[in-house]
Coordinates of C-alpha atoms and ligand atoms in Angstrom, one line a residue:
R1 CA 45.0 7.3 20.8
N2 CA 45.6 10.7 19.2
L3 CA 49.0 9.6 18.1
A4 CA 47.7 6.4 16.7
R5 CA 45.0 8.3 14.7
S6 CA 47.6 10.6 13.3
C7 CA 49.7 7.8 12.2
T8 CA 46.8 6.1 10.3
R9 CA 45.9 9.4 8.7
I10 CA 49.6 9.9 7.4
K11 CA 49.9 6.2 6.5
N12 CA 46.7 6.3 4.3
H13 CA 47.6 9.7 2.8
L14 CA 50.9 8.5 1.7
K15 CA 49.4 5.1 0.4
N16 CA 47.0 7.1 -1.8
Q17 CA 49.7 9.5 -3.0
L18 CA 51.8 6.5 -4.0
R19 CA 48.9 4.9 -5.8
R20 CA 48.3 8.0 -7.8
N21 CA 52.0 8.5 -8.6
I22 CA 52.4 5.0 -9.9
M23 CA 49.1 5.0 -12.0
S24 CA 49.4 8.4 -13.8
K25 CA 45.5 8.6 -14.1
D26 CA 42.9 6.9 -12.0
K27 CA 39.8 5.7 -13.4
L28 CA 36.7 7.3 -12.2
I29 CA 33.8 4.9 -12.1
I30 CA 30.4 6.0 -13.3
F31 CA 27.6 4.4 -11.4
D32 CA 24.2 5.5 -13.1
T33 CA 21.1 5.4 -10.9
T34 CA 18.6 6.8 -13.4
L35 CA 16.7 3.5 -13.2
R36 CA 16.6 3.5 -9.3
D37 CA 16.9 7.0 -7.8
G38 CA 15.9 8.7 -11.0
E39 CA 12.7 6.7 -11.0
Q40 CA 12.0 7.7 -7.4
S41 CA 11.3 11.2 -8.8
P42 CA 7.5 11.5 -8.5
G43 CA 5.9 10.4 -11.6
A44 CA 9.1 9.1 -13.4
S45 CA 8.2 5.3 -13.0
M46 CA 9.3 3.3 -16.0
T47 CA 8.1 -0.1 -17.3
S48 CA 10.5 -3.1 -17.5
D49 CA 10.8 -2.6 -21.2
E50 CA 11.5 1.1 -20.8
K51 CA 14.2 0.3 -18.2
V52 CA 15.8 -2.2 -20.5
R53 CA 15.9 0.4 -23.4
I54 CA 17.5 2.9 -21.2
A55 CA 20.1 0.2 -19.7
K56 CA 21.2 -0.6 -23.4
A57 CA 21.8 3.0 -24.0
L58 CA 23.9 3.4 -20.8
E59 CA 25.9 0.3 -21.6
Q60 CA 26.4 1.7 -25.2
M61 CA 27.9 4.8 -23.5
H62 CA 30.2 2.5 -21.4
V63 CA 28.7 3.4 -18.0
D64 CA 30.4 1.1 -15.5
V65 CA 27.6 0.3 -13.1
I66 CA 23.8 0.5 -13.7
E67 CA 21.6 0.6 -10.6
A68 CA 18.5 -1.0 -12.2
G69 CA 16.1 -0.7 -9.4
F70 CA 15.1 -1.7 -5.9
P71 CA 13.8 -5.3 -6.2
I72 CA 11.9 -5.4 -2.8
A73 CA 9.9 -2.3 -3.7
S74 CA 7.4 -4.2 -5.9
N75 CA 7.2 -7.3 -8.2
G76 CA 7.6 -5.0 -11.2
D77 CA 10.9 -3.5 -9.8
F78 CA 12.3 -7.1 -9.2
E79 CA 11.3 -8.1 -12.9
A80 CA 12.8 -5.0 -14.2
V81 CA 16.1 -5.6 -12.4
R82 CA 16.1 -9.1 -13.6
A83 CA 15.4 -8.1 -17.1
V84 CA 18.2 -5.6 -17.2
A85 CA 20.6 -8.2 -15.7
R86 CA 19.6 -10.7 -18.4
V87 CA 20.4 -8.3 -21.3
I88 CA 23.3 -6.2 -20.1
R89 CA 26.7 -7.8 -20.6
D90 CA 29.4 -5.0 -20.2
S91 CA 28.3 -2.9 -17.4
T92 CA 27.8 -4.2 -13.8
V93 CA 24.0 -4.5 -12.9
C94 CA 23.2 -3.4 -9.3
G95 CA 20.2 -3.9 -7.2
L96 CA 19.3 -1.7 -4.1
A97 CA 18.5 -3.4 -0.7
R98 CA 17.9 -2.0 2.7
A99 CA 20.2 -3.6 5.5
K100 CA 17.6 -6.4 5.7
Q101 CA 17.5 -10.1 5.0
I102 CA 14.4 -10.0 2.7
D103 CA 15.7 -7.0 0.7
I104 CA 19.2 -8.6 0.3
D105 CA 17.6 -11.9 -0.8
R106 CA 15.4 -10.1 -3.2
A107 CA 18.3 -8.1 -4.7
G108 CA 20.4 -11.2 -4.8
E109 CA 17.8 -13.1 -6.8
A110 CA 17.2 -10.2 -9.3
I111 CA 20.9 -9.7 -10.1
K112 CA 21.6 -13.5 -10.5
P113 CA 21.5 -13.5 -14.4
A114 CA 24.1 -10.7 -14.6
N115 CA 27.5 -11.2 -16.0
S116 CA 28.6 -9.0 -13.2
G117 CA 26.2 -8.1 -10.4
R118 CA 26.5 -5.8 -7.4
I119 CA 24.3 -5.5 -4.3
H120 CA 24.1 -2.0 -2.9
T121 CA 22.9 -2.0 0.8
F122 CA 22.2 1.0 3.0
I123 CA 21.1 2.1 6.5
A124 CA 20.8 5.5 7.8
T125 CA 23.7 6.7 10.2
S126 CA 22.8 10.3 11.0
P127 CA 21.5 11.0 14.6
I128 CA 18.1 12.3 13.2
H129 CA 17.5 9.2 11.0
M130 CA 18.6 6.8 13.6
Q131 CA 16.5 8.4 16.4
Q132 CA 13.4 9.5 14.5
K133 CA 13.1 7.0 11.6
L134 CA 14.9 3.8 12.5
R135 CA 14.5 4.2 16.3
M136 CA 17.7 2.2 16.7
S137 CA 21.0 3.0 18.7
P138 CA 24.2 3.6 16.9
D139 CA 25.5 0.2 18.0
Q140 CA 22.4 -1.6 16.7
V141 CA 22.9 0.3 13.2
L142 CA 26.5 -0.7 13.1
E143 CA 25.6 -4.3 13.9
Q144 CA 22.9 -4.3 11.2
A145 CA 25.2 -2.8 8.6
V146 CA 27.8 -5.6 9.1
A147 CA 25.2 -8.3 9.1
A148 CA 23.8 -6.9 5.7
V149 CA 27.3 -7.1 4.1
R150 CA 27.6 -10.7 5.5
M151 CA 24.2 -11.6 3.9
A152 CA 25.1 -10.0 0.7
K153 CA 28.3 -12.1 0.4
K154 CA 26.1 -15.1 -0.3
Y155 CA 25.1 -13.5 -3.7
T156 CA 28.2 -11.6 -4.8
S157 CA 31.6 -10.4 -3.9
D158 CA 30.7 -6.9 -5.4
I159 CA 29.1 -5.2 -2.4
E160 CA 28.5 -1.5 -2.0
F161 CA 27.5 -0.1 1.3
S162 CA 25.9 3.4 1.9
P163 CA 25.6 5.1 5.3
E164 CA 22.4 7.0 4.3
D165 CA 22.4 10.6 5.2
A166 CA 26.3 10.5 5.7
G167 CA 26.3 14.2 5.0
R168 CA 24.6 14.8 8.4
S169 CA 26.3 12.0 10.3
E170 CA 29.0 12.2 13.0
P171 CA 32.4 11.6 11.3
D172 CA 33.6 9.5 14.2
F173 CA 30.6 7.2 13.9
L174 CA 30.9 7.1 10.2
C175 CA 34.5 5.9 10.5
R176 CA 33.4 3.1 12.9
V177 CA 30.8 1.9 10.5
I178 CA 32.9 2.0 7.3
E179 CA 35.9 0.3 8.9
A180 CA 33.5 -2.6 10.1
V181 CA 31.8 -3.0 6.8
I182 CA 35.0 -3.0 4.8
R183 CA 36.4 -5.7 7.2
E184 CA 33.2 -7.7 6.5
G185 CA 33.7 -7.5 2.7
A186 CA 32.1 -4.3 1.3
T187 CA 34.2 -3.3 -1.7
T188 CA 32.7 0.0 -2.4
I189 CA 31.7 2.6 0.3
N190 CA 29.3 5.3 -1.0
I191 CA 28.9 8.5 1.0
P192 CA 25.5 10.0 0.2
D193 CA 24.4 13.6 0.9
T194 CA 20.9 12.2 1.0
V195 CA 19.1 15.6 1.7
G196 CA 21.5 17.8 -0.4
Y197 CA 22.6 19.7 2.6
N198 CA 26.4 20.0 2.1
L199 CA 28.5 22.7 0.6
P200 CA 31.4 21.5 -1.7
H201 CA 34.3 22.3 0.6
Q202 CA 32.6 20.5 3.5
F203 CA 31.6 17.5 1.5
G204 CA 35.0 17.1 -0.1
G205 CA 36.6 17.5 3.2
L206 CA 34.4 14.8 4.7
V207 CA 35.5 12.3 2.0
K208 CA 39.1 13.2 2.4
D209 CA 38.8 12.8 6.2
L210 CA 37.1 9.5 5.9
I211 CA 39.6 8.1 3.4
E212 CA 42.5 9.2 5.8
R213 CA 41.1 8.1 9.0
V214 CA 39.5 4.8 8.2
P215 CA 42.4 2.3 8.7
N216 CA 41.4 -0.1 5.9
S217 CA 40.1 2.5 3.5
D218 CA 42.6 1.3 0.8
K219 CA 40.6 -1.9 0.5
A220 CA 37.5 -0.2 -0.9
I221 CA 36.6 2.4 -3.6
F222 CA 35.1 5.6 -2.1
S223 CA 32.1 6.8 -3.9
V224 CA 29.7 9.7 -3.5
H225 CA 25.9 10.2 -4.2
C226 CA 24.8 13.8 -4.0
H227 CA 21.2 15.3 -4.1
N228 CA 20.6 18.7 -5.6
D229 CA 18.4 20.4 -3.1
L230 CA 20.7 23.4 -3.0
G231 CA 21.7 23.1 -6.6
L232 CA 25.1 21.7 -5.5
A233 CA 25.0 17.9 -6.4
V234 CA 27.5 18.2 -9.1
A235 CA 29.8 20.6 -7.3
N236 CA 29.8 18.4 -4.1
S237 CA 30.4 15.3 -6.4
L238 CA 33.2 17.0 -8.1
S239 CA 34.8 18.3 -4.9
S240 CA 34.7 14.7 -3.5
V241 CA 36.6 13.5 -6.7
L242 CA 39.3 16.1 -6.0
N243 CA 39.5 14.6 -2.5
G244 CA 39.9 11.0 -3.5
A245 CA 36.5 9.8 -4.4
R246 CA 36.7 7.2 -7.4
Q247 CA 33.1 6.5 -8.0
V248 CA 30.4 9.1 -8.7
E249 CA 26.6 8.2 -8.6
C250 CA 24.6 10.2 -10.9
T251 CA 21.6 10.2 -13.2
I252 CA 20.9 11.2 -16.8
N253 CA 19.5 14.9 -16.9
G254 CA 19.9 15.0 -13.1
L255 CA 16.6 13.1 -12.7
G256 CA 15.8 12.0 -9.2
E257 CA 14.2 12.6 -5.8
R258 CA 13.0 16.2 -5.2
A259 CA 15.5 18.4 -6.9
G260 CA 17.3 15.4 -8.3
N261 CA 20.7 13.7 -8.3
A262 CA 23.9 14.9 -9.7
A263 CA 23.7 15.0 -13.6
L264 CA 25.9 12.4 -15.1
E265 CA 26.4 14.5 -18.3
E266 CA 27.7 17.4 -16.3
I267 CA 30.1 15.3 -14.1
V268 CA 31.5 13.4 -17.1
M269 CA 32.0 16.6 -19.2
A270 CA 33.5 18.7 -16.3
V271 CA 36.1 15.9 -15.6
R272 CA 36.9 15.4 -19.3
T273 CA 37.1 19.1 -20.2
R274 CA 39.2 19.9 -17.1
Q275 CA 41.9 17.2 -17.3
D276 CA 44.2 19.9 -16.2
V277 CA 42.6 19.7 -12.8
F278 CA 41.5 16.1 -12.3
D279 CA 43.9 13.2 -11.9
C280 CA 41.3 10.8 -13.1
D281 CA 38.9 10.2 -16.0
T282 CA 36.0 8.1 -16.9
D283 CA 35.8 5.5 -19.7
L284 CA 32.6 7.1 -21.2
D285 CA 31.9 7.5 -24.8
T286 CA 30.5 11.1 -24.4
T287 CA 29.1 11.1 -28.1
Q288 CA 26.3 9.0 -26.6
I289 CA 25.2 11.8 -24.1
M290 CA 22.4 13.4 -26.2
N291 CA 21.0 10.1 -27.2
C292 CA 20.6 9.0 -23.5
S293 CA 19.3 12.4 -22.5
R294 CA 16.6 12.4 -25.2
L295 CA 15.7 8.7 -24.4
V296 CA 15.3 9.4 -20.7
S297 CA 13.3 12.6 -21.2
G298 CA 11.1 11.0 -23.8
I299 CA 10.4 7.9 -21.6
T300 CA 9.8 9.8 -18.3
G301 CA 8.1 12.9 -19.9
F302 CA 10.5 15.1 -17.9
A303 CA 11.5 17.7 -20.4
V304 CA 15.1 19.1 -20.3
Q305 CA 15.1 22.9 -19.7
P306 CA 16.6 24.7 -22.7
N307 CA 19.5 26.2 -20.7
K308 CA 20.4 23.0 -19.0
A309 CA 24.2 22.6 -19.2
I310 CA 25.5 20.0 -21.8
V311 CA 22.1 18.7 -23.0
G312 CA 19.8 21.8 -23.0
A313 CA 18.6 22.9 -26.5
N314 CA 20.6 26.2 -25.9
A315 CA 23.7 24.6 -24.5
F316 CA 25.7 25.1 -27.7
A317 CA 23.5 27.9 -29.3
H318 CA 25.0 31.3 -29.8
E319 CA 22.6 34.1 -30.2
S320 CA 24.4 37.3 -29.5
G321 CA 26.2 38.9 -32.5
I322 CA 29.5 39.3 -30.5
H323 CA 29.5 35.5 -29.7
Q324 CA 28.6 34.4 -33.2
D325 CA 31.4 36.7 -34.6
G326 CA 33.9 35.2 -32.1
I327 CA 32.8 31.6 -32.8
L328 CA 33.2 32.2 -36.6
K329 CA 36.8 33.4 -36.0
S330 CA 37.8 30.8 -33.6
R331 CA 35.5 28.3 -31.9
E332 CA 37.4 28.4 -28.6
T333 CA 36.6 32.1 -28.1
Y334 CA 33.2 31.1 -26.6
E335 CA 33.1 27.3 -26.6
I336 CA 34.9 25.1 -24.1
M337 CA 33.4 21.9 -25.5
R338 CA 32.6 20.6 -29.0
A339 CA 28.9 20.0 -29.8
Q340 CA 29.8 16.7 -31.5
D341 CA 31.6 15.4 -28.4
V342 CA 28.4 15.2 -26.5
G343 CA 26.6 13.7 -29.7
L344 CA 25.1 16.8 -31.3
S345 CA 26.2 16.2 -34.9
A346 CA 26.5 19.3 -37.0
N347 CA 25.2 17.7 -40.2
K348 CA 22.4 15.7 -38.7
M349 CA 20.5 14.0 -41.3
V350 CA 16.8 14.8 -41.7
L351 CA 14.4 12.1 -43.0
G352 CA 11.1 12.9 -44.9
K353 CA 8.4 11.2 -46.7
H354 CA 10.5 10.2 -49.6
S355 CA 13.0 8.4 -47.3
G356 CA 13.2 4.8 -47.8
R357 CA 13.5 1.9 -45.4
N358 CA 17.3 1.9 -45.8
A359 CA 17.8 5.6 -44.9
F360 CA 15.4 5.0 -42.1
K361 CA 17.3 1.8 -40.8
T362 CA 20.7 3.6 -41.2
R363 CA 19.6 6.6 -39.0
M364 CA 18.1 4.3 -36.5
A365 CA 21.4 2.3 -36.2
E366 CA 23.3 5.5 -35.9
L367 CA 21.1 6.5 -33.0
N368 CA 21.9 3.0 -31.5
I369 CA 18.2 2.1 -31.6
E370 CA 17.8 -1.6 -31.9
F371 CA 14.6 -3.4 -32.7
S372 CA 13.6 -6.5 -30.7
S373 CA 11.9 -8.1 -33.8
E374 CA 11.1 -7.5 -37.4
E375 CA 7.5 -6.9 -36.4
E376 CA 8.7 -3.9 -34.3
L377 CA 10.9 -2.5 -37.1
N378 CA 8.0 -2.8 -39.6
E379 CA 5.6 -1.1 -37.2
V380 CA 7.9 1.8 -36.4
F381 CA 8.6 2.3 -40.2
A382 CA 5.0 2.4 -40.9
N383 CA 4.5 4.9 -38.1
F384 CA 7.4 6.9 -39.5
K385 CA 5.6 7.0 -43.0
T386 CA 2.4 8.1 -41.4
L387 CA 4.2 10.9 -39.5
A388 CA 6.2 11.9 -42.6
D389 CA 2.9 12.5 -44.2
K390 CA 1.9 15.0 -41.6
K391 CA 5.2 16.5 -40.9
H392 CA 7.7 17.7 -43.5
E393 CA 11.0 16.9 -41.9
I394 CA 11.6 14.0 -39.3
F395 CA 14.3 14.6 -36.8
D396 CA 16.2 12.5 -34.6
E397 CA 13.9 13.4 -31.7
D398 CA 10.9 12.3 -33.8
L399 CA 12.5 8.9 -34.4
Q400 CA 13.3 8.4 -30.8
S401 CA 9.5 9.3 -29.8
L402 CA 8.3 7.0 -32.6
V403 CA 10.1 4.0 -30.9
T404 CA 8.6 4.9 -27.6
E405 CA 5.0 5.2 -29.1
T406 CA 5.3 2.0 -31.1
S407 CA 6.5 0.0 -28.1
T408 CA 3.5 1.1 -26.2
E409 CA 1.2 0.2 -29.1
L410 CA 2.7 -3.3 -29.4
T411 CA 2.4 -4.1 -25.7
N412 CA -1.0 -5.8 -25.2
E413 CA -2.6 -3.1 -23.3
P414 CA -6.2 -3.6 -22.2
I415 CA -7.4 -0.1 -23.3
K416 CA -6.6 1.3 -26.8
L417 CA -7.6 4.5 -28.4
V418 CA -9.6 3.8 -31.6
S419 CA -10.7 7.4 -32.7
L420 CA -11.4 10.8 -31.2
S421 CA -13.5 13.6 -32.7
V422 CA -13.3 17.0 -30.9
C423 CA -15.3 20.0 -31.6
S424 CA -14.0 23.3 -30.4
E425 CA -15.5 26.6 -31.5
T426 CA -15.5 30.3 -30.3
G427 CA -18.4 30.8 -27.9
E428 CA -19.3 27.0 -27.8
T429 CA -18.6 24.4 -25.1
P430 CA -16.0 22.0 -26.5
N431 CA -17.3 18.5 -27.1
A432 CA -15.4 15.2 -27.6
K433 CA -16.6 11.9 -29.0
I434 CA -14.2 9.0 -28.3
T435 CA -14.1 5.3 -29.1
L436 CA -11.9 3.0 -27.1
N437 CA -11.2 -0.7 -27.4
V438 CA -11.5 -2.1 -23.9
D439 CA -10.4 -5.8 -23.7
G440 CA -11.2 -6.3 -27.3
K441 CA -14.7 -4.6 -27.3
E442 CA -15.3 -1.2 -28.8
K443 CA -17.0 1.4 -26.5
H444 CA -18.2 4.9 -27.4
A445 CA -18.7 8.0 -25.2
E446 CA -19.3 11.7 -25.6
A447 CA -18.6 14.5 -23.1
T448 CA -18.2 18.3 -22.8
G449 CA -15.4 20.0 -21.0
G450 CA -13.6 23.3 -20.2
G451 CA -11.5 22.7 -23.4
P452 CA -10.9 20.0 -26.0
V453 CA -8.4 18.2 -23.7
D454 CA -10.8 18.3 -20.7
A455 CA -13.7 17.2 -23.0
S456 CA -11.6 14.3 -24.2
F457 CA -10.5 13.2 -20.7
Q458 CA -14.1 13.3 -19.4
A459 CA -15.1 11.2 -22.4
I460 CA -12.4 8.5 -21.6
E461 CA -13.5 8.6 -17.9
K462 CA -17.1 7.9 -18.9
I463 CA -15.9 4.6 -20.3
A464 CA -13.1 3.7 -17.8
K465 CA -14.7 5.0 -14.6
S466 CA -11.2 4.9 -13.0
G467 CA -11.7 7.5 -10.4
V468 CA -8.0 8.7 -10.9
E469 CA -7.0 12.2 -10.0
L470 CA -5.1 14.2 -12.7
Q471 CA -2.1 15.7 -10.8
L472 CA 0.0 16.9 -13.8
Y473 CA -0.7 17.6 -17.4
S474 CA 2.2 18.9 -19.7
V475 CA 2.8 19.3 -23.3
N476 CA 6.1 19.8 -25.0
N477 CA 6.8 20.2 -28.5
I478 CA 9.5 17.6 -29.6
T479 CA 11.2 19.8 -32.2
T480 CA 10.5 23.3 -33.4
G481 CA 7.7 24.6 -35.7
T482 CA 4.0 24.4 -35.5
D483 CA 4.0 20.9 -37.3
S484 CA 6.0 19.6 -34.4
Q485 CA 4.8 16.5 -32.5
G486 CA 3.5 17.4 -29.1
E487 CA 4.6 15.1 -26.4
V488 CA 2.1 15.0 -23.4
T489 CA 2.7 13.6 -20.0
V490 CA -0.1 13.1 -17.6
R491 CA 0.4 12.1 -14.0
L492 CA -2.5 10.2 -12.5
Q493 CA -3.0 9.3 -8.7
I494 CA -5.2 6.8 -7.1
D495 CA -4.9 4.8 -3.9
G496 CA -1.6 6.5 -3.0
G497 CA 0.0 5.4 -6.3
I498 CA 1.3 7.6 -9.0
Y499 CA 1.2 6.6 -12.6
N500 CA 2.7 8.4 -15.5
G501 CA 1.2 8.4 -19.0
H502 CA 2.8 9.5 -22.2
G503 CA 1.6 10.2 -25.8
A504 CA 2.9 11.9 -28.9
D505 CA 1.2 13.2 -32.0
T506 CA 1.2 16.2 -34.3
D507 CA -2.3 16.7 -32.9
I508 CA -1.9 17.6 -29.3
V509 CA -5.4 16.7 -28.3
I510 CA -4.9 13.2 -29.7
A511 CA -1.4 13.1 -27.9
S512 CA -3.3 14.1 -24.8
A513 CA -5.8 11.2 -25.1
K514 CA -3.0 8.7 -25.9
A515 CA -1.3 9.8 -22.8
Y516 CA -4.4 9.5 -20.6
V517 CA -5.0 6.0 -22.0
N518 CA -1.3 5.1 -21.5
G519 CA -1.7 6.3 -17.7
L520 CA -4.8 4.2 -17.2
N521 CA -3.1 1.1 -18.6
K522 CA -0.5 1.6 -16.0
V523 CA -3.0 1.8 -13.3
I524 CA -4.6 -1.5 -14.5
A525 CA -1.1 -3.0 -14.5
N526 CA -0.7 -1.5 -11.1
Q527 CA 2.9 -0.3 -11.7
K528 CA 2.8 1.4 -8.3
R529 CA 6.1 1.5 -6.4
T530 CA 7.2 1.7 -2.8
H531 CA 9.7 4.4 -1.7
P532 CA 12.9 2.7 -0.6
Q533 CA 14.0 5.4 1.9
R534 CA 10.7 5.3 3.8
G535 CA 9.7 2.8 6.5
K536 CA 11.6 1.1 9.3
V537 CA 14.4 -1.2 8.6
Ligands
KIV601 O1 20.1 9.4 -1.4 C1 20.3 8.4 -0.8 O2 20.9 8.4 0.5 C2 20.2 7.2 -1.5 C3 20.8 5.8 -0.9 C4 20.0 4.7 -0.9 C5 22.3 5.8 -1.4 O3 19.6 7.2 -2.5
ZN602 ZN1 19.6 9.1 -3.3

């Protein structure tokens, strides 16, 4: 038996070497899961329209596979995956499903309109998950994994299988499961480090071992999906690529469960920058990276830390005199990548109140922002003019935020902010007077609070009487300067559901009220989600 195993190992190793020698550079498939695993980050839930906007930006960047959601989780998720499947033509659209008939049927239905659709099915294979969560024996898990792939074949031939918590699973059992699902028709085998426990040399070694030991491994693409609990998601993913993985699952800005997933921009730029080390490359148009990063942080309200690699505000800023001097003499002294390669243009055009519709439309087109209707374009342009009256220079970040704001205004939300007047004075209790339009009727309320924002929220609650609990309140300035727009995110909790609200304005109290109202509208629309990795399969 040992001899047979060694022969398989050598045979697969030689096959892979041969394949690499024939094709000088392999393609590294980029599987983006911002809309699924990214959305599982507490408070990062997105509406269907928001998902479509992000999916279009990902397609524009030439992402190969877009995991658009988990259709069984809720009707909203199902509709969002279907909406993405309808509009995306160049990328494959994927839906997640537990290894369960109802999940697979729902995912299969959701991806039906796609040009190219994939079902991603998973079941846990680690001893702790099988015993404690699933209460299933390894043989039952194996049988269910194979059955799931068989069910998925009814909908598509593009089937991805993930042994959840592979990073803590027994390699021998993983080999058995993987061989069986490939035999049944799985075309991608994704190895997740679900809890972010692995170290780079270990995880890369696991991927190498699996590719060499599974007899039919050459019939599938091996993929990795790493979480960032120890800050190693990107390192583990890259180590796996060096060991034969040819798909990486990642998210924009590293958004995702707990500490997040591997950051797409870091993976892509590491592989592109270190072509001397990697024998593969992606098809990505990296100049779209900043655009995607801003779009995702604007929509989710998750700010990007200034020192974040690739997309942080300081990633290409050189402060120290020695560095600045070096850069001026030769850029390569301190820079390993060019800012314009990630979409930071050196001469970015700034708009102002004298900019006309043409300049506005041109810049929007350059930012790949499309309008679904003439009405939307007119509305965003009108909001641009209002903003330009308050703010001297309008930057790309402002334009992106305007589109998010306007699309919220255009959706038929039951509660609308009509006006807000706040009095805040030294030594006095802040007071807020608010007028809301609720289902077409104007309602007024007045309240005091610990500060102007608190008073405004109390006044809104006097009308809405929602009973929500405010879990998070954060303000970020979109650009620099005191005339910058403040972008506010509130996280509201009620009945076990979490709802994110956003608002932007040059007046942060108004931005806060807009965010609170936006959150309440989401509560009313019940955009609550179920967590895919909880519950018994
Ligand atoms: O982290 C994980 O294991 C997942 C799977 C569904 C791939 O997200
Ligand atoms: Zn995950």
